[in-house]
């Protein structure tokens, strides 16, 4: 059932509506929220919302609890293909917890937070930007990891990246919800302005697995899910471009690299030469790779999950 979370007047008699689809069955009060579309150029979550809504509609007799699906927290950004909120030059994921009285983005953040508040679990789905491709992963802060890790392992991602608390901004939706008692997991996967169906299906299986394990889906066999690698700060190697030019990858995304292995070339289109060759600084999983080819000195090209020394 479609419900309005927030509504604001726009010029020329139009209105901005932030909507959710509530799927409810049985007598359980357990509630899981699926949110996405905070950034207008991240569309992977749109496909998941559609597929999950379809599945729950067809299997509502098995559902025991509430699943709220928020496909577009930033509908203006999605409509205009902009990462932030058009007209405000703002990243919506830097406006939480918002305020009841303020600008439209601040009030929207407040209404969204109030609507989600009280849920048991929230899955905040993000894609990467247009520059980088990411393997399905969950990111969380060290202080929240003890509570979140058991749920993160249900979601069928390739790995879980635990950050130091200083790297997690307090103005994000995830931080605001976690401090209010809603266990919130941030998923990153794919690439901006694209839908990677295999990643979406992978996470969809993970969400269904979680619902089964929470006893919110009855008479349903949990999909088989992978055991994720859990990493902490210091176990990720960063590869930055040594020169300006066009980056052309050679290494296969998602592969395991050896230290010194060839990742790709930075080409100089003017001279028709290879400006620099790029090599892996460590052994491990290539989980981030440059998608947009134009680079400058220092541009992020890749991230490698270092092999454990244990």
Short mmCIF file of N, CA and C in Angstrom, two decimals, residues 6 13 29 51 54 59 64 66 98 103 126-127 134 152 156 186 210-211 217 223 262 278 285 289 291 294 302 306:
data_model
loop_
_atom_site.label_atom_id
_atom_site.label_comp_id
_atom_site.label_asym_id
_atom_site.label_seq_id
_atom_site.Cartn_x
_atom_site.Cartn_y
_atom_site.Cartn_z
N UNK A 6 6.29 12.38 3.21
CA UNK A 6 6.42 13.83 3.32
C UNK A 6 5.93 14.47 2.03
N UNK A 13 2.46 25.22 -8.83
CA UNK A 13 1.40 24.35 -8.34
C UNK A 13 1.78 22.89 -8.21
N UNK A 29 4.64 -7.51 14.98
CA UNK A 29 4.92 -6.07 14.92
C UNK A 29 6.34 -5.78 14.44
N UNK A 51 11.65 -5.40 -7.33
CA UNK A 51 11.62 -6.85 -7.22
C UNK A 51 11.12 -7.31 -5.85
N UNK A 54 7.34 -6.73 -5.59
CA UNK A 54 6.63 -7.75 -6.36
C UNK A 54 6.59 -9.08 -5.61
N UNK A 59 3.53 -12.99 -2.20
CA UNK A 59 3.68 -13.93 -1.08
C UNK A 59 3.24 -13.31 0.24
N UNK A 64 4.86 -12.19 7.91
CA UNK A 64 4.40 -11.97 9.28
C UNK A 64 5.18 -10.78 9.85
N UNK A 66 5.99 -6.25 9.05
CA UNK A 66 5.87 -5.09 8.17
C UNK A 66 7.19 -4.87 7.45
N UNK A 98 18.04 16.53 10.32
CA UNK A 98 17.10 17.53 9.84
C UNK A 98 16.44 18.29 10.98
N UNK A 103 14.72 24.62 6.02
CA UNK A 103 14.59 24.53 4.57
C UNK A 103 13.89 23.24 4.19
N UNK A 126 22.87 1.91 -1.33
CA UNK A 126 23.54 2.90 -2.17
C UNK A 126 24.24 2.20 -3.32
N UNK A 127 24.39 2.93 -4.43
CA UNK A 127 25.30 2.50 -5.48
C UNK A 127 26.57 3.33 -5.33
N UNK A 134 31.75 -0.90 -7.51
CA UNK A 134 31.97 -1.54 -6.23
C UNK A 134 31.35 -2.94 -6.20
N UNK A 152 24.41 -8.15 9.16
CA UNK A 152 25.14 -7.92 7.91
C UNK A 152 25.53 -9.23 7.25
N UNK A 156 24.20 -11.54 2.19
CA UNK A 156 24.74 -12.11 0.95
C UNK A 156 25.69 -11.16 0.21
N UNK A 186 24.39 -0.10 5.89
CA UNK A 186 24.62 0.64 4.65
C UNK A 186 25.24 -0.29 3.62
N UNK A 210 17.37 -12.65 5.32
CA UNK A 210 17.20 -11.96 6.59
C UNK A 210 15.76 -12.06 7.09
N UNK A 211 14.80 -11.86 6.18
CA UNK A 211 13.39 -11.93 6.58
C UNK A 211 13.03 -13.32 7.09
N UNK A 217 9.16 -14.22 7.28
CA UNK A 217 8.66 -14.97 6.13
C UNK A 217 8.46 -16.41 6.56
N UNK A 223 17.22 -18.49 1.06
CA UNK A 223 18.20 -18.67 -0.01
C UNK A 223 19.58 -18.92 0.57
N UNK A 262 49.71 -6.40 -12.59
CA UNK A 262 49.35 -5.34 -13.53
C UNK A 262 47.85 -5.04 -13.43
N UNK A 278 49.99 0.88 -14.03
CA UNK A 278 49.49 0.82 -12.65
C UNK A 278 49.57 -0.62 -12.17
N UNK A 285 41.74 -8.83 -2.77
CA UNK A 285 40.54 -8.76 -3.61
C UNK A 285 40.37 -7.37 -4.20
N UNK A 289 36.99 -0.55 -8.63
CA UNK A 289 37.77 -0.30 -9.85
C UNK A 289 37.20 0.90 -10.58
N UNK A 291 35.63 3.21 -13.10
CA UNK A 291 34.68 3.00 -14.19
C UNK A 291 34.77 4.13 -15.21
N UNK A 294 38.51 9.03 -17.42
CA UNK A 294 39.35 10.23 -17.28
C UNK A 294 39.88 10.31 -15.85
N UNK A 302 41.58 2.25 -7.76
CA UNK A 302 41.16 0.94 -7.25
C UNK A 302 41.32 0.89 -5.73
N UNK A 306 43.14 -6.33 1.41
CA UNK A 306 44.38 -7.07 1.60
C UNK A 306 44.12 -8.46 2.15
#
